[in-house]
Coordinates of C-alpha atoms in Angstrom, one line a residue:
M917 CA 0.0 0.0 0.0
P918 CA 1.7 3.3 -1.1
I919 CA 2.0 6.0 1.5
V920 CA 1.2 9.5 0.2
W921 CA 2.2 12.7 1.9
C922 CA -0.4 15.4 1.9
Y923 CA 1.0 18.9 1.3
Q924 CA -1.0 22.1 1.7
L925 CA -0.3 25.6 0.5
I926 CA -2.3 27.9 2.8
R927 CA -4.2 30.7 1.0
S928 CA -5.6 32.4 4.2
S929 CA -5.1 32.2 8.0
K930 CA -8.7 30.8 8.2
C931 CA -7.6 27.4 6.9
T932 CA -7.2 24.7 9.5
Q933 CA -4.8 21.8 9.4
S934 CA -7.1 19.3 11.1
S935 CA -6.7 15.7 10.1
L936 CA -8.7 14.2 7.2
N937 CA -10.5 10.9 7.1
L938 CA -11.4 10.4 3.5
L939 CA -13.4 7.7 1.8
Y940 CA -12.6 8.2 -1.8
I941 CA -14.8 6.6 -4.5
D942 CA -14.8 7.7 -8.2
I943 CA -17.9 6.6 -10.1
A944 CA -17.8 7.0 -13.9
F945 CA -20.4 9.2 -15.5
E946 CA -23.2 7.3 -17.1
D947 CA -22.9 9.5 -20.2
E948 CA -19.4 8.6 -21.0
P949 CA -18.9 7.7 -24.7
N950 CA -19.9 4.2 -25.5
V951 CA -16.6 2.2 -25.5
Q952 CA -15.8 -1.5 -25.3
T953 CA -15.6 -2.6 -21.7
M954 CA -12.0 -3.2 -20.8
E955 CA -10.5 -5.3 -18.1
N956 CA -8.0 -3.8 -15.7
T957 CA -5.3 -6.1 -17.2
D958 CA -5.9 -5.1 -20.9
R959 CA -2.6 -4.1 -22.4
L960 CA -1.1 -3.5 -25.8
C961 CA 1.7 -6.0 -26.3
V962 CA 4.4 -5.8 -29.0
I963 CA 4.6 -8.8 -31.3
P964 CA 8.4 -9.4 -31.7
P965 CA 9.8 -9.7 -35.3
A966 CA 10.6 -13.3 -34.6
D967 CA 6.9 -14.1 -34.5
W968 CA 5.8 -12.1 -37.6
T969 CA 6.1 -15.1 -40.0
E970 CA 3.9 -17.2 -37.7
L971 CA 1.5 -14.2 -37.5
R972 CA 1.5 -13.9 -41.4
D973 CA 0.7 -17.5 -41.8
L974 CA -2.4 -17.3 -39.7
Y975 CA -4.0 -15.6 -42.7
R976 CA -3.6 -18.5 -45.1
R977 CA -6.8 -20.1 -43.8
N978 CA -9.9 -19.9 -46.1
W979 CA -7.8 -18.3 -48.9
P980 CA -8.3 -15.7 -50.2
E981 CA -10.5 -14.3 -47.5
H982 CA -7.6 -12.8 -45.5
H983 CA -5.2 -12.1 -48.3
V984 CA -4.9 -8.4 -47.4
A985 CA -3.7 -9.3 -43.9
Y986 CA -1.3 -11.9 -45.3
T987 CA 0.4 -9.5 -47.8
T988 CA 0.5 -6.7 -45.1
I989 CA 2.4 -8.8 -42.7
D990 CA 4.5 -10.4 -45.4
N991 CA 5.6 -6.9 -46.6
F992 CA 7.0 -6.1 -43.1
V993 CA 8.6 -9.5 -42.8
R994 CA 10.5 -8.8 -46.0
W995 CA 11.3 -5.2 -44.8
Y996 CA 12.7 -6.5 -41.6
E997 CA 14.9 -8.9 -43.4
K998 CA 16.3 -6.0 -45.5
D999 CA 16.9 -3.8 -42.4
G1000 CA 16.7 -5.4 -38.9
G1001 CA 17.1 -1.9 -37.4
I1002 CA 14.1 -0.3 -39.1
K1003 CA 12.8 2.5 -37.1
N1004 CA 9.3 3.5 -36.1
L1005 CA 7.8 0.1 -37.0
T1006 CA 5.9 -1.8 -34.4
I1007 CA 3.3 -4.5 -34.5
F1008 CA 0.9 -4.6 -31.5
C1009 CA -1.7 -7.0 -30.2
L1010 CA -4.0 -7.0 -27.3
N1011 CA -2.8 -9.0 -24.2
G1012 CA -0.5 -11.2 -26.4
S1013 CA -3.5 -13.0 -27.8
W1014 CA -2.7 -12.7 -31.5
R1015 CA -2.5 -16.5 -32.0
E1016 CA -6.0 -16.9 -30.8
D1017 CA -7.8 -13.9 -32.4
G1018 CA -5.5 -12.9 -35.3
T1019 CA -5.6 -9.2 -34.2
Y1020 CA -2.8 -6.8 -35.1
L1021 CA -2.2 -3.1 -35.1
V1022 CA 0.8 -2.2 -37.4
V1023 CA 2.2 1.3 -36.7
D1024 CA 4.6 2.3 -39.5
R1025 CA 5.7 5.8 -38.9
Y1026 CA 2.4 7.8 -39.0
Q1027 CA 0.4 5.0 -40.8
L1028 CA -1.8 2.5 -39.1
F1029 CA -2.8 -0.9 -40.5
V1030 CA -5.3 -3.1 -38.6
Y1031 CA -6.8 -6.5 -38.9
S1032 CA -8.7 -9.1 -36.9
L1033 CA -10.0 -12.7 -37.5
E1034 CA -12.6 -12.0 -34.8
R1035 CA -15.9 -11.3 -36.4
E1036 CA -17.3 -9.1 -33.6
N1037 CA -14.1 -6.8 -33.7
C1038 CA -14.3 -6.6 -29.9
V1039 CA -10.5 -7.3 -29.5
L1040 CA -9.6 -4.9 -32.2
E1041 CA -11.7 -2.0 -30.8
K1042 CA -10.2 -2.6 -27.3
A1043 CA -6.7 -2.5 -28.8
L1044 CA -7.4 0.6 -30.7
H1045 CA -8.5 2.4 -27.6
L1046 CA -5.2 1.7 -26.0
L1047 CA -3.2 3.1 -28.9
D1048 CA -1.6 6.5 -28.8
W1049 CA -3.5 8.7 -31.3
S1050 CA -2.2 12.1 -30.0
G1051 CA 0.2 12.6 -33.0
G1052 CA -2.5 11.8 -35.6
L1053 CA -2.6 8.5 -37.5
K1054 CA -3.2 7.7 -41.2
V1055 CA -5.4 4.6 -41.1
S1056 CA -4.5 2.8 -44.3
S1057 CA -6.1 0.1 -46.4
L1058 CA -8.8 -0.3 -43.9
L1059 CA -11.3 -3.0 -44.9
A1060 CA -15.0 -2.2 -44.6
R1061 CA -15.5 -4.9 -42.0
H1062 CA -13.0 -3.2 -39.7
R1063 CA -14.1 0.3 -40.3
Q1064 CA -16.6 0.6 -37.5
P1065 CA -14.3 -0.1 -34.5
V1066 CA -12.0 2.6 -35.8
I1067 CA -14.9 5.1 -36.1
N1068 CA -16.1 4.1 -32.6
V1069 CA -12.7 4.9 -31.2
I1070 CA -12.3 8.2 -33.1
T1071 CA -15.7 9.2 -31.8
A1072 CA -15.0 8.1 -28.2
K1073 CA -11.7 10.1 -28.1
S1074 CA -13.3 13.2 -29.8
L1075 CA -10.8 13.1 -32.6
S1076 CA -11.2 15.0 -35.7
K1077 CA -10.6 13.6 -39.2
E1078 CA -8.5 15.4 -41.9
Y1079 CA -10.1 13.2 -44.5
D1080 CA -12.1 9.9 -44.9
S1081 CA -12.0 8.4 -48.3
E1082 CA -13.5 5.3 -49.8
T1083 CA -11.7 3.1 -52.3
Y1084 CA -12.8 0.1 -54.3
L1085 CA -10.8 -3.1 -53.8
Y1086 CA -10.1 -5.0 -57.1
Y1087 CA -8.7 -8.5 -56.8
M1088 CA -7.0 -10.9 -59.2
P1089 CA -5.6 -14.4 -58.3
K1090 CA -2.0 -15.0 -59.2
D1091 CA -2.7 -17.5 -61.9
E1092 CA -4.7 -14.9 -63.8
C1093 CA -2.0 -12.4 -63.3
V1094 CA 0.6 -14.7 -64.9
A1095 CA -1.8 -15.2 -67.9
L1096 CA -2.1 -11.5 -68.6
R1097 CA -0.7 -10.4 -71.9
L1098 CA 1.9 -7.6 -71.5
I1099 CA 2.4 -5.4 -74.6
V1100 CA 5.1 -2.7 -74.2
P1101 CA 4.5 0.1 -76.7
E1102 CA 7.1 0.7 -79.4
G1103 CA 9.7 3.3 -78.4
F1104 CA 9.1 2.7 -74.7
E1105 CA 10.7 0.3 -72.0
L1106 CA 9.8 -0.9 -68.6
R1107 CA 12.3 -0.7 -65.7
S1108 CA 12.3 -0.2 -62.0
L1109 CA 12.0 3.5 -60.8
A1110 CA 15.2 5.4 -60.2
P1111 CA 15.6 7.5 -57.1
K1112 CA 15.3 10.8 -59.1
D1113 CA 12.1 9.5 -60.7
V1114 CA 10.5 8.8 -57.2
R1115 CA 10.7 12.5 -56.5
Q1116 CA 8.9 13.2 -59.8
A1117 CA 6.3 10.8 -58.8
N1118 CA 5.8 12.4 -55.4
D1119 CA 5.7 15.9 -56.9
V1120 CA 2.6 15.1 -58.9
W1121 CA 0.9 12.5 -56.6
P1122 CA -2.6 13.8 -55.5
N1123 CA -1.9 12.2 -52.0
K1124 CA 1.4 14.1 -51.6
H1125 CA 1.9 15.0 -47.9
T1126 CA 4.6 15.5 -45.3
G1127 CA 6.5 12.3 -45.3
S1128 CA 5.2 11.0 -48.6
L1129 CA 8.6 11.3 -50.4
F1130 CA 10.3 9.0 -47.8
L1131 CA 7.4 6.6 -48.2
L1132 CA 7.7 6.4 -51.9
Q1133 CA 11.5 6.2 -51.8
R1134 CA 11.2 3.2 -49.5
L1135 CA 8.5 1.6 -51.5
A1136 CA 10.8 2.0 -54.6
A1137 CA 13.8 0.6 -52.8
W1138 CA 12.1 -2.4 -51.1
N1139 CA 9.0 -3.3 -52.9
P1140 CA 8.2 -4.3 -56.6
N1141 CA 7.5 -1.2 -58.6
V1142 CA 7.6 -0.4 -62.4
G1143 CA 8.1 2.7 -64.5
L1144 CA 7.4 3.1 -68.3
Y1145 CA 10.2 5.2 -69.9
E1146 CA 10.4 6.9 -73.3
Q1147 CA 13.5 5.4 -74.9
S1148 CA 14.4 8.5 -77.0
S1149 CA 14.2 10.9 -74.1
G1150 CA 14.6 8.7 -71.0
K1151 CA 11.5 10.3 -69.6
L1152 CA 9.3 8.6 -67.1
V1153 CA 5.7 8.6 -68.4
A1154 CA 3.8 6.2 -66.2
W1155 CA 4.5 4.4 -62.9
C1156 CA 3.0 2.2 -60.3
F1157 CA 4.1 1.2 -56.7
R1158 CA 3.2 -1.7 -54.4
L1159 CA 2.1 -0.3 -51.1
Q1160 CA 2.8 -1.7 -47.6
A1161 CA -0.4 -3.6 -47.4
G1162 CA 0.3 -5.2 -50.8
A1163 CA -1.9 -3.1 -53.0
L1164 CA -1.1 -1.5 -56.3
G1165 CA -1.0 2.2 -55.5
A1166 CA 0.3 5.6 -56.5
L1167 CA -0.5 4.7 -60.1
Q1168 CA -0.1 7.6 -62.4
V1169 CA 0.5 8.6 -66.0
D1170 CA 2.2 11.9 -67.1
E1171 CA -0.3 14.5 -68.1
D1172 CA 1.3 14.7 -71.7
Y1173 CA 0.9 10.9 -72.2
K1174 CA -2.6 10.1 -71.1
R1175 CA -5.2 8.2 -73.0
R1176 CA -2.6 5.9 -74.6
G1177 CA -3.1 2.9 -72.4
F1178 CA 0.1 3.5 -70.5
G1179 CA -1.7 3.1 -67.1
T1180 CA -2.8 -0.4 -68.2
V1181 CA 0.7 -1.3 -69.2
V1182 CA 2.3 -0.5 -65.8
T1183 CA -0.6 -2.2 -64.0
I1184 CA -0.2 -5.4 -65.9
A1185 CA 3.5 -5.3 -65.6
L1186 CA 3.5 -4.9 -61.8
A1187 CA 0.7 -7.5 -61.4
K1188 CA 3.0 -10.0 -63.1
Q1189 CA 5.9 -9.1 -60.9
I1190 CA 3.7 -9.7 -57.8
A1191 CA 2.5 -13.0 -59.1
A1192 CA 6.1 -14.1 -59.6
L1193 CA 6.5 -13.6 -55.8
G1194 CA 3.7 -16.2 -55.4
H1195 CA 1.1 -13.6 -54.4
D1196 CA -2.3 -12.7 -55.6
C1197 CA -2.7 -9.1 -56.7
Y1198 CA -5.1 -6.3 -55.7
G1199 CA -5.5 -2.6 -56.2
L1200 CA -7.3 0.1 -54.4
V1201 CA -9.0 2.8 -56.5
N1202 CA -10.7 5.9 -55.2
A1203 CA -14.5 5.4 -55.4
A1204 CA -14.9 8.6 -57.5
N1205 CA -12.2 7.7 -60.0
T1206 CA -14.3 6.1 -62.6
P1207 CA -11.6 5.9 -65.4
S1208 CA -9.3 3.9 -63.1
K1209 CA -12.1 1.6 -62.0
Q1210 CA -13.0 0.9 -65.6
M1211 CA -9.3 0.2 -66.4
F1212 CA -8.9 -2.4 -63.6
E1213 CA -12.2 -4.1 -64.8
R1214 CA -11.0 -4.2 -68.4
V1215 CA -7.7 -5.9 -67.3
G1216 CA -9.8 -8.5 -65.5
F1217 CA -9.7 -7.5 -61.9
K1218 CA -12.9 -8.2 -59.9
H1219 CA -14.5 -5.7 -57.5
D1220 CA -14.2 -7.4 -54.1
G1221 CA -15.4 -4.9 -51.5
E1222 CA -14.3 -1.5 -50.2
A1223 CA -11.4 -0.2 -48.1
Y1224 CA -10.9 3.2 -46.5
W1225 CA -8.2 5.7 -45.9
L1226 CA -8.7 8.2 -43.1
R1227 CA -6.4 10.5 -41.2
T1228 CA -6.9 11.9 -37.7
I1229 CA -5.8 15.4 -36.8
P1230 CA -3.1 15.4 -34.1
T1231 CA -4.4 16.3 -30.6
F1232 CA -1.5 18.3 -29.3
A1233 CA -0.3 21.5 -30.8
A1234 CA 3.3 20.4 -31.7
Y1235 CA 1.9 19.2 -34.9
F1236 CA 0.1 22.4 -35.9
A1237 CA 1.2 25.7 -37.2
M1238 CA -0.9 28.8 -36.7
P1239 CA -2.0 30.5 -40.0
M1240 CA 0.7 32.9 -40.8
D1241 CA 1.6 35.4 -43.6
D1242 CA 4.3 34.2 -45.9
S1243 CA 6.6 36.7 -44.4
D1244 CA 5.9 35.7 -40.8
Q1245 CA 8.8 34.0 -38.8
L1246 CA 9.9 33.3 -35.3
V1247 CA 12.9 35.5 -34.5
E1248 CA 15.3 34.7 -31.5
I1249 CA 15.4 37.4 -28.9
L1250 CA 19.2 37.6 -28.0
H1251 CA 20.2 37.3 -24.5
P1252 CA 21.4 40.9 -24.0
D1253 CA 17.9 42.0 -24.6
W1254 CA 16.3 39.8 -22.1
V1255 CA 16.5 42.3 -19.2
E1256 CA 14.7 44.9 -21.4
L1257 CA 12.1 42.4 -22.3
R1258 CA 11.6 41.5 -18.6
D1259 CA 11.2 45.1 -17.6
L1260 CA 8.3 45.5 -20.1
Y1261 CA 6.2 43.5 -17.7
R1262 CA 6.7 45.9 -14.7
K1263 CA 3.7 47.9 -16.0
D1264 CA 0.3 47.5 -14.2
W1265 CA 2.1 45.5 -11.5
P1266 CA 1.3 42.8 -10.5
K1267 CA -0.8 42.0 -13.6
H1268 CA 2.2 40.6 -15.5
E1269 CA 4.3 39.4 -12.7
F1270 CA 4.5 35.9 -14.0
A1271 CA 6.2 37.0 -17.1
F1272 CA 8.5 39.2 -15.2
Y1273 CA 9.6 36.5 -12.8
L1274 CA 9.8 33.9 -15.5
L1275 CA 12.2 36.0 -17.6
E1276 CA 14.1 37.0 -14.5
N1277 CA 14.7 33.4 -13.8
Y1278 CA 16.0 32.8 -17.2
V1279 CA 18.2 35.9 -17.2
R1280 CA 19.9 34.3 -14.1
W1281 CA 20.0 30.8 -15.6
K1282 CA 21.4 32.1 -18.9
A1283 CA 24.3 33.7 -17.1
H1284 CA 25.4 30.3 -15.8
H1285 CA 24.4 28.1 -18.7
S1286 CA 24.4 29.7 -22.2
E1287 CA 22.3 26.8 -23.8
V1288 CA 19.6 26.6 -21.2
V1289 CA 16.8 28.1 -23.2
K1290 CA 16.0 30.3 -26.2
C1291 CA 13.5 33.0 -26.4
Y1292 CA 11.5 34.0 -29.5
S1293 CA 9.2 36.6 -30.8
L1294 CA 7.1 37.0 -34.0
N1295 CA 9.1 38.9 -36.6
G1296 CA 11.3 40.5 -34.0
N1297 CA 8.5 42.8 -32.8
W1298 CA 8.7 42.1 -29.0
R1299 CA 9.2 45.7 -28.1
A1300 CA 6.0 46.7 -29.8
D1301 CA 3.8 43.8 -29.0
E1302 CA 5.4 42.7 -25.8
T1303 CA 5.1 39.1 -26.9
F1304 CA 7.5 36.2 -26.3
V1305 CA 7.0 32.5 -26.7
L1306 CA 6.6 30.4 -23.6
K1307 CA 3.1 30.1 -22.5
F1308 CA 0.6 28.6 -20.1
E1309 CA -2.9 27.5 -21.1
K1310 CA -5.7 25.5 -19.6
L1311 CA -5.5 22.0 -20.9
Q1312 CA -8.1 20.9 -23.5
L1313 CA -9.4 17.6 -24.8
K1314 CA -7.0 17.8 -27.7
N1315 CA -4.2 17.3 -25.1
L1316 CA -5.9 14.2 -23.5
D1317 CA -4.2 11.4 -25.5
H1318 CA -0.8 13.0 -25.0
I1319 CA -1.3 13.2 -21.2
Y1320 CA -2.8 9.7 -20.9
H1321 CA 0.1 8.1 -22.6
Q1322 CA 2.5 9.8 -20.3
W1323 CA 0.4 8.9 -17.2
P1324 CA 2.3 6.6 -14.7
L1325 CA -0.9 5.1 -13.5
R1326 CA -2.1 3.9 -16.9
D1327 CA -0.6 0.4 -16.2
H1328 CA -2.5 0.1 -12.9
I1329 CA -6.0 1.3 -13.9
S1330 CA -8.1 0.1 -16.7
Y1331 CA -8.3 2.2 -19.8
E1332 CA -12.0 2.9 -19.5
A1333 CA -11.5 4.3 -15.9
G1334 CA -8.2 6.0 -16.3
Y1335 CA -9.0 7.8 -19.6
G1336 CA -12.4 8.8 -18.5
L1337 CA -11.0 10.2 -15.3
L1338 CA -8.4 12.3 -17.0
K1339 CA -11.0 13.5 -19.4
R1340 CA -13.4 14.7 -16.7
L1341 CA -10.5 16.5 -14.8
I1342 CA -9.5 18.3 -18.0
L1343 CA -13.2 19.2 -18.8
L1344 CA -14.4 20.1 -15.4
N1345 CA -11.5 21.2 -13.2
E1346 CA -8.7 23.8 -13.3
S1347 CA -5.5 22.7 -15.0
V1348 CA -2.4 24.1 -16.4
G1349 CA -0.2 23.2 -19.4
L1350 CA 3.1 24.8 -20.4
F1351 CA 3.8 25.0 -24.0
N1352 CA 7.2 25.7 -25.7
E1353 CA 8.1 27.8 -28.7
K1354 CA 6.7 25.1 -31.1
D1355 CA 3.4 25.0 -29.2
L1356 CA 4.3 21.6 -27.8
L1357 CA 2.9 20.6 -24.4
V1358 CA 6.0 20.0 -22.3
S1359 CA 4.6 20.1 -18.7
W1360 CA 1.3 20.0 -17.1
C1361 CA -0.6 19.7 -13.8
L1362 CA -4.2 18.8 -13.1
S1363 CA -6.4 19.3 -10.1
D1364 CA -8.3 16.1 -9.0
Q1365 CA -11.7 15.5 -7.6
T1366 CA -10.6 16.7 -4.1
G1367 CA -9.1 19.9 -5.6
A1368 CA -5.5 18.7 -5.1
H1369 CA -2.6 19.1 -7.5
S1370 CA -2.4 15.9 -9.4
D1371 CA -0.9 14.2 -12.4
L1372 CA 2.1 16.7 -12.4
Q1373 CA 4.4 15.7 -15.2
T1374 CA 7.1 17.0 -17.5
M1375 CA 8.2 15.4 -20.8
S1376 CA 11.5 13.6 -20.2
S1377 CA 13.4 15.7 -22.8
Y1378 CA 12.4 18.9 -20.9
C1379 CA 13.1 17.8 -17.3
R1380 CA 15.5 19.8 -15.0
N1381 CA 14.4 23.2 -16.5
G1382 CA 12.2 24.1 -13.6
Y1383 CA 9.0 23.6 -15.8
G1384 CA 7.3 21.4 -13.2
R1385 CA 7.8 24.0 -10.6
M1386 CA 6.3 26.7 -12.9
V1387 CA 3.1 24.7 -13.5
V1388 CA 2.7 24.0 -9.8
I1389 CA 3.0 27.6 -9.0
E1390 CA 0.6 28.7 -11.9
L1391 CA -2.1 26.2 -10.8
A1392 CA -1.8 27.3 -7.2
K1393 CA -2.3 31.0 -8.3
R1394 CA -5.4 30.0 -10.4
L1395 CA -6.9 28.0 -7.6
A1396 CA -6.3 31.0 -5.2
R1397 CA -8.0 33.4 -7.6
A1398 CA -11.0 31.0 -7.5
G1399 CA -11.0 31.1 -3.7
S1400 CA -9.3 27.7 -3.0
D1401 CA -6.2 26.7 -1.0
S1402 CA -3.8 24.4 -2.7
K1403 CA -2.9 20.9 -1.6
A1404 CA -1.1 18.0 -3.2
Y1405 CA -0.6 14.2 -2.6
V1406 CA 2.9 13.1 -3.2
L1407 CA 4.3 9.6 -2.9
Q1408 CA 6.6 9.3 0.0
E1409 CA 9.3 7.7 -2.2
N1410 CA 9.1 10.5 -4.8
E1411 CA 11.8 12.6 -3.4
N1412 CA 12.1 15.0 -6.3
S1413 CA 8.4 15.9 -6.1
V1414 CA 8.7 16.2 -2.3
R1415 CA 11.5 18.7 -2.7
L1416 CA 9.6 20.5 -5.4
F1417 CA 6.4 21.1 -3.4
E1418 CA 8.4 22.1 -0.3
S1419 CA 10.5 24.6 -2.2
V1420 CA 7.3 26.2 -3.5
G1421 CA 6.1 26.7 0.1
F1422 CA 3.8 23.6 0.5
Q1423 CA 3.9 22.2 4.1
K1424 CA 3.5 18.6 5.0
I1425 CA 0.4 18.1 7.2
Q1426 CA -0.3 14.3 7.3
N1427 CA 0.1 10.8 5.7
L1428 CA -2.6 9.3 3.6
H1429 CA -3.0 5.7 2.2
W1430 CA -4.3 4.9 -1.2
T1431 CA -5.7 1.5 -2.0
V1432 CA -6.8 -0.1 -5.2
V1433 CA -9.5 -2.7 -4.8
H1434 CA -10.1 -5.2 -7.6
K1435 CA -13.4 -6.9 -8.3
Q1436 CA -13.4 -10.6 -7.2
R1437 CA -13.9 -13.0 -10.1

């Protein structure tokens, strides 16, 4: 049983320090979003690369029902063989149960691929709830039968979608691919895409986005691909890639060479390459792209359902940029000017005292450590607009996923209870977040149901800068303005937090005990 020290910061002399006897019960609101009921022990587990081949082979059953899952995992098996140190690629399952339910979540950089053999999708939805969505995810090649659990989670987490597009899935067995007749037009030749040509493909790709060039470069280096080149000029006129989930994609023809059947040529050429690997072939075509759908049907592909591509908008501000004029830029305020900047905030004292003391702190720190922090203004106009970048804000729901995935208690409390608790605290109680010059949330503190400072955290890469102390003080000030004293519950063994609260002026008043009671099965 952990021992927690209760610290109190006295707002007025009327406050007493009498002992507290608390029976603490937190009951979830009945109108919480409808989510899959989760057990206290539900966890996302990493499937190690050594097990990926076994995972892939689960999807051979009832062929070709699960061919998309098979080719997806096979793709990453082959990628790992090419580069065993590949970064930002993880395959998750729920509670290590992938052998029983065939459920996986593949996170490849910012893309998410999901699948489950379980018809009800309960395991898949539980796993999706535990995933970190705060940075935004591009859910890719999402089959129609797995769409609803994704939508349920997006709704429950109050996420916004950047886009949500439907594609038609066109399928052809490998034997039919082998039998396709490939005719290369006279004066043209087929070959794999060169690195310089990948950049050309990315530049005109309708789905071009931040990170798409690296995606296409890796697809060209590691997956089957084909380009049609004009022999006389060496110009690339048509091309097609094989995406991570195995589908034909990023199929395009140069504007000057359209309506000559070149899209058909590269489609057939790549289908035959994929068949040579022993795989069936499929493509995903935007539902509104009638010419491409007609082309696949003419080649002999059969419409076999729908798949979706949707992207969620990040929920913490590091991924956003405020609308700015083309000429707007952040300009560093040089250290010799910090004293002048600090003194701007003497006016209307103590209205701007926080800015004054914050900058005074950094003036002193900078004298001892030149790299401790940088200070910026917009377009160098700090003397006119009295603005510098380092700010406090009340936390918002868009910060919830970011906070939850840093929360130390997430491994001890069920997702449904823990996520719901943090959501209510952010919505209903006072809170403070500290954001850096890129608008990234770096430190925060909530107030819990008893009004105490709680869930104080600073991102690891920003520790030892005094940011935790800043948010504790700012929250105490806000609570005082609302007429409340400040108190905090600190684990006895958390010496750093004990020192922090005592340095601010909190006084230890008593010991409390916290107990977690599990339902008997």
